[in-house]
PDB file of C-alpha atoms in Angstrom:
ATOM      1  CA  UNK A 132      45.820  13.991 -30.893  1.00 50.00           C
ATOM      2  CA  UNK A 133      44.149  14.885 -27.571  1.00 56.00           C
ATOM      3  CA  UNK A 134      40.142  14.408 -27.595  1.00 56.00           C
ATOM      4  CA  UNK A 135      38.340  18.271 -27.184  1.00 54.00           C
ATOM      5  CA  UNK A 136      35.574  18.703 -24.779  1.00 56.00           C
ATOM      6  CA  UNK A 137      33.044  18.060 -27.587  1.00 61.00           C
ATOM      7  CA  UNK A 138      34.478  15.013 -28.262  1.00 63.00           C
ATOM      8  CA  UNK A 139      34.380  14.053 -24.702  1.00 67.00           C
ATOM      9  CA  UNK A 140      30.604  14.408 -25.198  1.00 76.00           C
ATOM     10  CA  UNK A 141      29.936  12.641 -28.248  1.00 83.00           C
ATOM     11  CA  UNK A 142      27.293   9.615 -28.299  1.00 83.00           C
ATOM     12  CA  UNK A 143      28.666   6.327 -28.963  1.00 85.00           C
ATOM     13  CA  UNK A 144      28.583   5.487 -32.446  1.00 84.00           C
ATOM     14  CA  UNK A 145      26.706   2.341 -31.325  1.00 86.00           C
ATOM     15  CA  UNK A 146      23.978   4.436 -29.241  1.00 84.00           C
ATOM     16  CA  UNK A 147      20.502   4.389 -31.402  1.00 83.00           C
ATOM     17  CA  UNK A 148      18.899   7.723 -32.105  1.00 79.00           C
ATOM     18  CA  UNK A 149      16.262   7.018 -34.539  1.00 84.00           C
ATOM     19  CA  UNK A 150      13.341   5.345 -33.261  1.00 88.00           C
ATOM     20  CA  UNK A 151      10.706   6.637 -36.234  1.00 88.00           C
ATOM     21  CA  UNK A 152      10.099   2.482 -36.406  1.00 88.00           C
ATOM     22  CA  UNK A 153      11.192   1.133 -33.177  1.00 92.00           C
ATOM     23  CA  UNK A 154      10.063   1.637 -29.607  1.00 93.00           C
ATOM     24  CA  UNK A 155      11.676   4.190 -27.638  1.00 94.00           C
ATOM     25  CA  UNK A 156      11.855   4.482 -23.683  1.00 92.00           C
ATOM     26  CA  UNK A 157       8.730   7.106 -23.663  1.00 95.00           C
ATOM     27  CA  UNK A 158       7.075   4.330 -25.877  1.00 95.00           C
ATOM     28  CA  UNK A 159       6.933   1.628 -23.620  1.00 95.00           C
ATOM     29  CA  UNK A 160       6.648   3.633 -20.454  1.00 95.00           C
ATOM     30  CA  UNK A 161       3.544   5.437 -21.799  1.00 96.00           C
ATOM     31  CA  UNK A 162       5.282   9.017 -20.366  1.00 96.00           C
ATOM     32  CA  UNK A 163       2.835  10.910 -22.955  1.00 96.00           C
ATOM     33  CA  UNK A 164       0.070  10.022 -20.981  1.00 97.00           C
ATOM     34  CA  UNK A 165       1.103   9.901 -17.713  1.00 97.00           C
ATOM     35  CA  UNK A 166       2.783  13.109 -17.894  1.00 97.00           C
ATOM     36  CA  UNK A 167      -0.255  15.342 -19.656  1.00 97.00           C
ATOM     37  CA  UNK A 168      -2.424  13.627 -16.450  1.00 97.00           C
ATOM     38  CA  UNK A 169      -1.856  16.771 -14.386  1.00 97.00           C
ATOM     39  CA  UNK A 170      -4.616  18.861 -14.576  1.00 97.00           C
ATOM     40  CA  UNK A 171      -4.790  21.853 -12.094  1.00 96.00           C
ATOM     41  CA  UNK A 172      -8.052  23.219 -11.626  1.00 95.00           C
ATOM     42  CA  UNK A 173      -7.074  26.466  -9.721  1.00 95.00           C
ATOM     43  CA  UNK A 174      -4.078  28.869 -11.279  1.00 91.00           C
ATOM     44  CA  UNK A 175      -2.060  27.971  -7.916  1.00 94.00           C
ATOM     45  CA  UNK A 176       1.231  26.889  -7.939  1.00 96.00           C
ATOM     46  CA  UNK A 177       0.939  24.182  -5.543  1.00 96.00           C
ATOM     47  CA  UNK A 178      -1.788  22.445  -6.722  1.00 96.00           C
ATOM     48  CA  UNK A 179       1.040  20.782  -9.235  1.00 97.00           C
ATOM     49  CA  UNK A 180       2.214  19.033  -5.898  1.00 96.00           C
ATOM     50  CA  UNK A 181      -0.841  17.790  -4.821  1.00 95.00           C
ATOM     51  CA  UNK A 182      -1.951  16.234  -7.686  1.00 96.00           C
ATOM     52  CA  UNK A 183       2.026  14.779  -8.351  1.00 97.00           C
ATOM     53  CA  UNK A 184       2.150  13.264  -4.918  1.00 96.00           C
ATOM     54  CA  UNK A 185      -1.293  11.686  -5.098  1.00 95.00           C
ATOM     55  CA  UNK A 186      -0.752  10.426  -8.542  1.00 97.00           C
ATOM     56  CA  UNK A 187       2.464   8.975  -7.706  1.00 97.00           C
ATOM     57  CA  UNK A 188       1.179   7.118  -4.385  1.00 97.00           C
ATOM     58  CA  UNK A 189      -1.448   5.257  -6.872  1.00 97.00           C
ATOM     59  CA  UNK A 190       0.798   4.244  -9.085  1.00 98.00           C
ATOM     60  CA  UNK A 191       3.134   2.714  -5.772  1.00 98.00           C
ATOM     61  CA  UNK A 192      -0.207   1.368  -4.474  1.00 98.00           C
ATOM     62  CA  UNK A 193      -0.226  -0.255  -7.781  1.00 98.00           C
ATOM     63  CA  UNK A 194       2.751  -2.431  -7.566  1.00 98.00           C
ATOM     64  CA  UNK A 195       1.759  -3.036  -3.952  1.00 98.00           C
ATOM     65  CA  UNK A 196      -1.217  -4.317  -5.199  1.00 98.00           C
ATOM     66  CA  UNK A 197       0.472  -6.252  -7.214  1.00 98.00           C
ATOM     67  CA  UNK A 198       3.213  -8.085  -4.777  1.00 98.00           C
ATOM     68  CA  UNK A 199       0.606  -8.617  -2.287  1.00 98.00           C
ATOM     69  CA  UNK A 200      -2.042 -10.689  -4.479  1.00 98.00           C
ATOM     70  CA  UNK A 201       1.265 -12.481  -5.640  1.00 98.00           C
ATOM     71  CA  UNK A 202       2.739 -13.354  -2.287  1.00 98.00           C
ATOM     72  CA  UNK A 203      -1.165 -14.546  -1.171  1.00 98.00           C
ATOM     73  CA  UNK A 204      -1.187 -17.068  -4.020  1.00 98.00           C
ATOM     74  CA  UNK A 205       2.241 -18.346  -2.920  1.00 98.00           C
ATOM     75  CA  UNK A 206       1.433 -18.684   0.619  1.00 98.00           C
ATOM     76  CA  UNK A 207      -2.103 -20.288  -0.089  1.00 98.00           C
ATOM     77  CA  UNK A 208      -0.141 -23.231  -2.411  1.00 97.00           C
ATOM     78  CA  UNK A 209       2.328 -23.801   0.325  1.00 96.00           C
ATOM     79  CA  UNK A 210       4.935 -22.151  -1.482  1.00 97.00           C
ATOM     80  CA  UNK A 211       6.437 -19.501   1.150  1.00 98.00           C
ATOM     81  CA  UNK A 212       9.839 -18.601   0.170  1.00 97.00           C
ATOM     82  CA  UNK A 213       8.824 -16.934  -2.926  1.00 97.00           C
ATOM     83  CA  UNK A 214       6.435 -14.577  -0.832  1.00 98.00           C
ATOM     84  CA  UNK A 215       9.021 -13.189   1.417  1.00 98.00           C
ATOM     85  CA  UNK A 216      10.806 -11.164  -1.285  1.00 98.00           C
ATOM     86  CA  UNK A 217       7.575 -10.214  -2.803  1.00 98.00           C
ATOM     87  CA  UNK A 218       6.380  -8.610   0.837  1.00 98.00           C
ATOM     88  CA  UNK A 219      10.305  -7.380   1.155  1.00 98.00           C
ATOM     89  CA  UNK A 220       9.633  -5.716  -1.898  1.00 98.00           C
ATOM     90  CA  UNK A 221       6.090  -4.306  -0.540  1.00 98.00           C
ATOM     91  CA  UNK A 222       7.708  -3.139   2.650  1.00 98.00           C
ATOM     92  CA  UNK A 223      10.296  -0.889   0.472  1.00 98.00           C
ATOM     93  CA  UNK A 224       7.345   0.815  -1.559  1.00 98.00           C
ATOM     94  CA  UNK A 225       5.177   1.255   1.710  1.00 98.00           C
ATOM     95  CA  UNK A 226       8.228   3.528   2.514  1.00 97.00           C
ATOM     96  CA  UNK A 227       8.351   5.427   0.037  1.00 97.00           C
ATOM     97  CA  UNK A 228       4.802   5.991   0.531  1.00 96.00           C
ATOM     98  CA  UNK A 229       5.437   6.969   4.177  1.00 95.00           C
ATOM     99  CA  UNK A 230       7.933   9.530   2.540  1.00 95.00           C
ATOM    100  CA  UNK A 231       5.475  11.036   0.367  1.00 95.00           C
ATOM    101  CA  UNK A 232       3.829  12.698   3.253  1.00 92.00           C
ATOM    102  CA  UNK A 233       6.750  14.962   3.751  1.00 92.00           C
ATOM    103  CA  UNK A 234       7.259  16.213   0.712  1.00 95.00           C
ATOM    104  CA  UNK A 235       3.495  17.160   0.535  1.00 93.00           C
ATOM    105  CA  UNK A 236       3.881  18.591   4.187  1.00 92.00           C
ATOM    106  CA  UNK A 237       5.953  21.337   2.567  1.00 94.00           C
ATOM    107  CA  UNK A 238       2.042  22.851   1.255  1.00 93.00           C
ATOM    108  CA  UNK A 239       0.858  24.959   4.427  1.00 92.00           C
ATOM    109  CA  UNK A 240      -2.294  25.578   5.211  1.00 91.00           C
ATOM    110  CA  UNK A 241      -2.580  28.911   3.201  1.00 93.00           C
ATOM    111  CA  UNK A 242      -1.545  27.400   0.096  1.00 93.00           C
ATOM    112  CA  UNK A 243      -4.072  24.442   0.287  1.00 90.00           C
ATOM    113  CA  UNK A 244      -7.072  26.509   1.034  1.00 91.00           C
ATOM    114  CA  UNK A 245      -6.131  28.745  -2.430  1.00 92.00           C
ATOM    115  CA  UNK A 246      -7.723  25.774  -4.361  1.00 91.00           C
ATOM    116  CA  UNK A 247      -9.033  22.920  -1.646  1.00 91.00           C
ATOM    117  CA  UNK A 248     -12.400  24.287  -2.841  1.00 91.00           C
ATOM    118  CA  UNK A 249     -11.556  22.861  -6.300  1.00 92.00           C
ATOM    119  CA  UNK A 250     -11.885  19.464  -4.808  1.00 89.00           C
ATOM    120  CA  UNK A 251     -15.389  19.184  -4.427  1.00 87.00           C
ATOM    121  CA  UNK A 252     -16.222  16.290  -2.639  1.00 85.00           C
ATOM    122  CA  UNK A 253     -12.963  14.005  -3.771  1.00 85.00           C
ATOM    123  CA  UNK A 254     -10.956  12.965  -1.037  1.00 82.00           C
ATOM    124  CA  UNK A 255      -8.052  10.488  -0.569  1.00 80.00           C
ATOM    125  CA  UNK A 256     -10.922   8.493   1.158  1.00 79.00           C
ATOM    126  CA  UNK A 257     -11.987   7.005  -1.847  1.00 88.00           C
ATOM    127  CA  UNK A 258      -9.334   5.479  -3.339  1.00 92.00           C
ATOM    128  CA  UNK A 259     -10.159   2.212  -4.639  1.00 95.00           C
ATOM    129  CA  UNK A 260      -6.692   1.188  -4.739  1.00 96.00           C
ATOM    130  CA  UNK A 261      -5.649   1.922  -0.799  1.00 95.00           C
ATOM    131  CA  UNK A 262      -9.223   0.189  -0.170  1.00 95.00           C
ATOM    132  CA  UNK A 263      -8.088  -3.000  -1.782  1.00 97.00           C
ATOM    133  CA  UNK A 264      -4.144  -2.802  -0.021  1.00 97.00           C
ATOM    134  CA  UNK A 265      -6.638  -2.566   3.367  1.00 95.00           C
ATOM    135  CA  UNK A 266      -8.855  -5.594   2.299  1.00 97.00           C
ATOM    136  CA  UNK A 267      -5.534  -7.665   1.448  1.00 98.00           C
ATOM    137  CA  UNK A 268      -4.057  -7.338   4.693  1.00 97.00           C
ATOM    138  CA  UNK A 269      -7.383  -8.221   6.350  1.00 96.00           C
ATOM    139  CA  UNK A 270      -8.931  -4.624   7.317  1.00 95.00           C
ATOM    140  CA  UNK A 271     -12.268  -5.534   6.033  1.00 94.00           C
ATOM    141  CA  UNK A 272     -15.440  -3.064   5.622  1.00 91.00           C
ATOM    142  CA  UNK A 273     -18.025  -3.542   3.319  1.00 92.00           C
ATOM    143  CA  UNK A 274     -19.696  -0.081   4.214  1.00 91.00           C
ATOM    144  CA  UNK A 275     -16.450   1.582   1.998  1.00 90.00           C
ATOM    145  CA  UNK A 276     -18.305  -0.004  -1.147  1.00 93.00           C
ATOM    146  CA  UNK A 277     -20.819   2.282  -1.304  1.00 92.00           C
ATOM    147  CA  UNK A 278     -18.517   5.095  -2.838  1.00 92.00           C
ATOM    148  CA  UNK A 279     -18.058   2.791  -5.730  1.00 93.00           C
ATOM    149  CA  UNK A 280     -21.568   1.846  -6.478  1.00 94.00           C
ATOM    150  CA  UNK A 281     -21.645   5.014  -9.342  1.00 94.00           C
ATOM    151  CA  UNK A 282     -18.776   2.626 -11.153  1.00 96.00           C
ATOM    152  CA  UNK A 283     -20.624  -1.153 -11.796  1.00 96.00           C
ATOM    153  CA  UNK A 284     -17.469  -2.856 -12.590  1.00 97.00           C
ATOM    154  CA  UNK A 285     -15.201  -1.382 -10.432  1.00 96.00           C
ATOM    155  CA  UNK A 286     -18.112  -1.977  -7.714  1.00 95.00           C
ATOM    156  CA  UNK A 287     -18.124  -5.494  -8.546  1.00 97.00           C
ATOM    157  CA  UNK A 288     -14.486  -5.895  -8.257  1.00 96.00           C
ATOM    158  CA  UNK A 289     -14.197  -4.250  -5.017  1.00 96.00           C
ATOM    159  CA  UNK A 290     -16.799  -6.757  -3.789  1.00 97.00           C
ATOM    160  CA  UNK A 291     -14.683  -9.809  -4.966  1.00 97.00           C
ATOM    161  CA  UNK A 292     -11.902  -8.564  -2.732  1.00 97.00           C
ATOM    162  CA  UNK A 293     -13.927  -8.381   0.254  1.00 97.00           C
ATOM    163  CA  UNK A 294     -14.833 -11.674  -0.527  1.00 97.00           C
ATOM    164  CA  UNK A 295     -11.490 -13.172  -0.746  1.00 97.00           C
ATOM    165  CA  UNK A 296      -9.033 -14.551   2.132  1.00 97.00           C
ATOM    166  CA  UNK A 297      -6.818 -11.938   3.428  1.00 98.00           C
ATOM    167  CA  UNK A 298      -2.904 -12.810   3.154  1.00 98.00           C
ATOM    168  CA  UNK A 299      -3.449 -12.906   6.839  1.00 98.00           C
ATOM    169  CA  UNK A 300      -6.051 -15.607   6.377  1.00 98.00           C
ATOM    170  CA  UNK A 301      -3.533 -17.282   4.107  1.00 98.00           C
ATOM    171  CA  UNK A 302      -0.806 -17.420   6.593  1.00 98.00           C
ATOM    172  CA  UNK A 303      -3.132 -18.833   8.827  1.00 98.00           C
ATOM    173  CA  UNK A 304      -3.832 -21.615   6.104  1.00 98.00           C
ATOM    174  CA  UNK A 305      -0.302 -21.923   6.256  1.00 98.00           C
ATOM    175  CA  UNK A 306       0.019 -22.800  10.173  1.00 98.00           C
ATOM    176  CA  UNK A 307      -2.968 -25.430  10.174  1.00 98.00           C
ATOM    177  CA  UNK A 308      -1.306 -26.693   6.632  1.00 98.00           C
ATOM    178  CA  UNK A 309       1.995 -27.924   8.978  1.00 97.00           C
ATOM    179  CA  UNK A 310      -0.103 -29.823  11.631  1.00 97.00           C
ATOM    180  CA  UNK A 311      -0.541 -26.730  14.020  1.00 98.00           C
ATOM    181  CA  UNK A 312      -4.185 -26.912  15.808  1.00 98.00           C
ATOM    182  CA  UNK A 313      -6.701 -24.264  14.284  1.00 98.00           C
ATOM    183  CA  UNK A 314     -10.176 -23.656  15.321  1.00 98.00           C
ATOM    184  CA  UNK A 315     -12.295 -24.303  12.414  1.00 97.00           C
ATOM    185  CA  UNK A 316     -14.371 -21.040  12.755  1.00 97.00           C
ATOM    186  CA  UNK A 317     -11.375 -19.272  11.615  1.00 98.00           C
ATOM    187  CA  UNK A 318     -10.433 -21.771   8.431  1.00 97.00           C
ATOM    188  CA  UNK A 319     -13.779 -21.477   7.320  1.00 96.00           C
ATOM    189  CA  UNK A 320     -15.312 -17.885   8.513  1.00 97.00           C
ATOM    190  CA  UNK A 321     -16.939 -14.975   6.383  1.00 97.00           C
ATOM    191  CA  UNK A 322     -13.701 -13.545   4.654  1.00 97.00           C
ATOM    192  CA  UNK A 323     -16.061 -10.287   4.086  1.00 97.00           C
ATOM    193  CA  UNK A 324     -15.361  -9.247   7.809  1.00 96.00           C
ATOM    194  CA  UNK A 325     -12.798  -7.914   9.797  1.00 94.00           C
ATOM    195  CA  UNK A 326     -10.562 -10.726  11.376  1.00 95.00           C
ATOM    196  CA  UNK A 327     -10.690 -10.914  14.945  1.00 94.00           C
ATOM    197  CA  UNK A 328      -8.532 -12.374  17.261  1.00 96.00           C
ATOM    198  CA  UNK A 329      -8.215 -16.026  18.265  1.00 97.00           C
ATOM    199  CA  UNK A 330      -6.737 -18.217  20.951  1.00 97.00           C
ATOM    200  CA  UNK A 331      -5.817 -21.040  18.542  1.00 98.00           C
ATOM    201  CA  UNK A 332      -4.225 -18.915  15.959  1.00 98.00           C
ATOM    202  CA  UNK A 333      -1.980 -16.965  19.098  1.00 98.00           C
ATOM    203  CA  UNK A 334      -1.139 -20.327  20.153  1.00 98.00           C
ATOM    204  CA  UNK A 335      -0.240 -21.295  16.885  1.00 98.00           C
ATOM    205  CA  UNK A 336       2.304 -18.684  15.827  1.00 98.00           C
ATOM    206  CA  UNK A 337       3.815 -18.958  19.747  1.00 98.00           C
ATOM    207  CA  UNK A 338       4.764 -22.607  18.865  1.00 98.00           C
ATOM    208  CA  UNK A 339       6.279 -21.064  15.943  1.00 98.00           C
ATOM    209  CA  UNK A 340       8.630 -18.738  17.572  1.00 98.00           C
ATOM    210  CA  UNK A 341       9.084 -20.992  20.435  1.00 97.00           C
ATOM    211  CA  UNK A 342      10.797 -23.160  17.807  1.00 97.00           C
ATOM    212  CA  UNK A 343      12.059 -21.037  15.260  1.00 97.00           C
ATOM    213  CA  UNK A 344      14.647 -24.142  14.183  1.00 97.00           C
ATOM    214  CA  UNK A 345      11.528 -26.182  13.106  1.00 97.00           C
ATOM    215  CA  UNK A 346       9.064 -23.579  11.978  1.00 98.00           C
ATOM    216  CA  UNK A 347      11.622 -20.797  10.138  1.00 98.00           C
ATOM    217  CA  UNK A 348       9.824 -20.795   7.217  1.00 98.00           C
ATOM    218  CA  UNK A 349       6.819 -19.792   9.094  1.00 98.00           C
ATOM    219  CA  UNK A 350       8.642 -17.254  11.388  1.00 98.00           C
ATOM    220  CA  UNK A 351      10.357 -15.675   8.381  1.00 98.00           C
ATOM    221  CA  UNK A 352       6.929 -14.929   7.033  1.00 98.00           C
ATOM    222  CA  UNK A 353       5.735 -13.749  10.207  1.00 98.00           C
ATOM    223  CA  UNK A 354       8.430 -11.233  10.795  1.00 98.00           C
ATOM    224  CA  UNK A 355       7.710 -10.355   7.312  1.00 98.00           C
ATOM    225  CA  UNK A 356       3.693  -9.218   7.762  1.00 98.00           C
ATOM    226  CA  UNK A 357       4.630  -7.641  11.096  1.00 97.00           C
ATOM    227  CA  UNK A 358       7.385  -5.200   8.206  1.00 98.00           C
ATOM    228  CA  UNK A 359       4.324  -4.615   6.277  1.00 98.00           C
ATOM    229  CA  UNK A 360       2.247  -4.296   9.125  1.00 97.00           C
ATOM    230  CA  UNK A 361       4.275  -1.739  10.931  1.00 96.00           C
ATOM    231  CA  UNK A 362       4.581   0.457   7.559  1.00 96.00           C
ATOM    232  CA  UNK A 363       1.324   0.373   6.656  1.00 95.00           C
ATOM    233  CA  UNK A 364       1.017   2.285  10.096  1.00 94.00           C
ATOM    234  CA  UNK A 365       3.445   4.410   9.632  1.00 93.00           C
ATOM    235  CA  UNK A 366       2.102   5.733   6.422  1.00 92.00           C
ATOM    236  CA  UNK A 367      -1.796   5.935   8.488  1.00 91.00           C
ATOM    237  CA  UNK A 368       0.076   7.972  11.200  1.00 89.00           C
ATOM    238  CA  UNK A 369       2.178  10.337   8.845  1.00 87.00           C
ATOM    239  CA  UNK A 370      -1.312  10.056   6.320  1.00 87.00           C
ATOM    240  CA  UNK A 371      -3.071  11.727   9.837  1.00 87.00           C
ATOM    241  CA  UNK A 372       0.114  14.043  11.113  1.00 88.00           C
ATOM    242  CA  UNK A 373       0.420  15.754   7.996  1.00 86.00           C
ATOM    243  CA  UNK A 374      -3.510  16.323   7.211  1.00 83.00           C
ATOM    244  CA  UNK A 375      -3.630  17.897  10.802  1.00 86.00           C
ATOM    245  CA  UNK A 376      -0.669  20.355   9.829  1.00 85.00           C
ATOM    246  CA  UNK A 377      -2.220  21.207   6.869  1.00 82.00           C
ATOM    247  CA  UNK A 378      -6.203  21.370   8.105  1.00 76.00           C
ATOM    248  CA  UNK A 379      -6.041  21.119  11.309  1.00 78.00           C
ATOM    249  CA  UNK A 380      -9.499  20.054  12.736  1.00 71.00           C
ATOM    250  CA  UNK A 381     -11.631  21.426   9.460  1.00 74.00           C
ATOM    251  CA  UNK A 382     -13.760  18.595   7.979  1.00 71.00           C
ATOM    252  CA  UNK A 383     -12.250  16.258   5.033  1.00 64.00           C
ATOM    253  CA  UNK A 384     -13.201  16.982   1.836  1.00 67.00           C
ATOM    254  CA  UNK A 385     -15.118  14.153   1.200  1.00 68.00           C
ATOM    255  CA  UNK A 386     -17.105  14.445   4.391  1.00 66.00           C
ATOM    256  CA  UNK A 387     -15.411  12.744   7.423  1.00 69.00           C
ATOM    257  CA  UNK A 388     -14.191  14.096  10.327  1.00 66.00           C
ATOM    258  CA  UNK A 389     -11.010  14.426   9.053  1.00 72.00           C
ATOM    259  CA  UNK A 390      -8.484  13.948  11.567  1.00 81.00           C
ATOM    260  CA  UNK A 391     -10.360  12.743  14.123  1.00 79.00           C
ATOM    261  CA  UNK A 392     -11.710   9.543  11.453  1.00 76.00           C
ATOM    262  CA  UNK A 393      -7.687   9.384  10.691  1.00 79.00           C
ATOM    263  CA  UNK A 394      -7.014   9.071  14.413  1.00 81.00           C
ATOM    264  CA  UNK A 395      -9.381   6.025  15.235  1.00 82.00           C
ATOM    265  CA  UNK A 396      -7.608   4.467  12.002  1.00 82.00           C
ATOM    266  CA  UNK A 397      -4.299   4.651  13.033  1.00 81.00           C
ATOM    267  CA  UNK A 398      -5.820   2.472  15.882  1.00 82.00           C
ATOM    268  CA  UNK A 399      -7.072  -0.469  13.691  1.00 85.00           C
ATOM    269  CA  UNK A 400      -3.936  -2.835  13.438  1.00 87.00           C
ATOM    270  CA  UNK A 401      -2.790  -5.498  11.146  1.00 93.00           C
ATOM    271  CA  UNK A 402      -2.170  -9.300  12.192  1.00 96.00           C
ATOM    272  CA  UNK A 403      -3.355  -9.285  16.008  1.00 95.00           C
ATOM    273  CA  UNK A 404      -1.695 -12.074  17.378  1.00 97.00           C
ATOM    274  CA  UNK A 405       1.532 -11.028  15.866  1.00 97.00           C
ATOM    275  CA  UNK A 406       1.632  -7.961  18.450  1.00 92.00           C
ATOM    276  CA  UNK A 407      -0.143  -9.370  21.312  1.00 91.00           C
ATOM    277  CA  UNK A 408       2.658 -12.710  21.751  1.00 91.00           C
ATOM    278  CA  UNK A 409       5.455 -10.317  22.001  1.00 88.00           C
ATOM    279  CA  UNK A 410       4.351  -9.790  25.370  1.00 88.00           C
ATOM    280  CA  UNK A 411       4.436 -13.492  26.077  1.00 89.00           C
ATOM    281  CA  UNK A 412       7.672 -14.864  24.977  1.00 85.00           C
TER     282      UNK A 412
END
């Protein structure tokens, strides 16, 4: 006998369906909480976006977070190969971050300033998480802490991550670990400041792509923070192009300049030497 549309639609009799005892998809992904986390403070629609799209991004930064303290541990213990899907992985997420600016570009101006004022003085400026991405890949500024003094332990964590090697720092590690000359006042500087460019360390990664048979391992990882490099860029520059459709040249809520502080960021890079020896190849 031919099968009726119901019964086209029936569950499998082996699907489960009571989960009164066991664990159940919303269980382990914790979708009760994360999905009564969206609080509007104004009655307008499109505050539902805002808060989506910035809620979302955290949780990506999250897993960024996450690959990128992974990937420095493997690098630091000589162990590269294992980093390079990790940072393939973080390159992926970074673009989905970049893509997050678009959808929130779809709020114009009119519709942000029907609840901006509900902000107060929060602004994407002080998330901890985007700080700590930032401090992993070497952008280093221990003035940021000061918008975390109000939380001690989240203060004190911040500070530990200044104080650690970027994974920058690590692949340097890596090129003086294989015999390539490094001046010592980069192996052993402050890892609290902002890296700045060296002669030995330029040298270094020429060798490397000078001799890409020899050194692929360290090429490979190269080419890989020069992928996470350029995205993290990408998502400052479309961070900056959408604020200044939305805003234009109005202050940020949190108190910067808004654009114009987005603009000289954009101009901070990752990895120095990895841009400046294209030029001499």
């Amino acid at each position: 006998m031919d099968k009726g549309p119901r019964d086209e639609h029936r569950l499998e009799e082996s699907m489960v369906t009571d989960f009164e005892k066991d664990m159940s998809y919303g269980d382990y992904l914790h979708l009760n909480q994360i999905l009564s986390s969206q609080h509007r403070l104004s009655g307008h629609h499109d505050e539902m976006l805002f808060i989506i799209i910035h809620q979302t991004s955290e949780l990506w930064m999250k897993l960024i977070i996450h690959e990128l303290t992974a990937a420095t541990d493997h690098i630091v213990a000589g162990h590269l190969e294992p980093s390079f899907k990790m940072l393939s992985r973080v390159a992926r997420v970074q673009q989905q971050l970049v893509q997050s600016w678009n959808v929130l570009s779809t709020l114009t101006p009119s519709d942000y300033m029907e609840f901006r004022e509900k902000l107060g003085n929060s602004s994407g400026f002080q998330s901890f998480q985007n700080r700590l991405i930032e401090f992993a890949m070497g952008q280093k500024n221990s003035q940021i802490l000061a918008v975390f003094r109000h939380q001690p332990e989240l203060y004190e964590s911040m500070m530990a991550a200044l104080n650690k090697p970027s994974i920058y720092d690590a692949a340097i590690g890596a090129l003086a670990a294989r015999g390539l000359p490094i001046d010592q006042s980069v192996l052993n500087r402050d890892w609290s400041v902002i890296y700045q460019e060296n002669a030995s360390v330029e040298s270094a990664w020429l060798t490397v792509y000078r001799d890409v048979h020899n050194y692929w391992d360290l090429y490979e990882l190269a080419e890989k923070l020069v992928d996470i490099g350029s995205q993290q860029q990408f998502w400052r520059f479309n961070h900056m192009s959408t604020v200044e459709r939305i805003i234009g040249n109005k202050k940020g809520t949190g108190g910067s300049s808004g654009v114009s502080y987005l603009k000289k960021v954009v101009e901070q890079p990752f990895f120095p030497e990895l841009w400046t020896l294209r030029t001499k190849l």
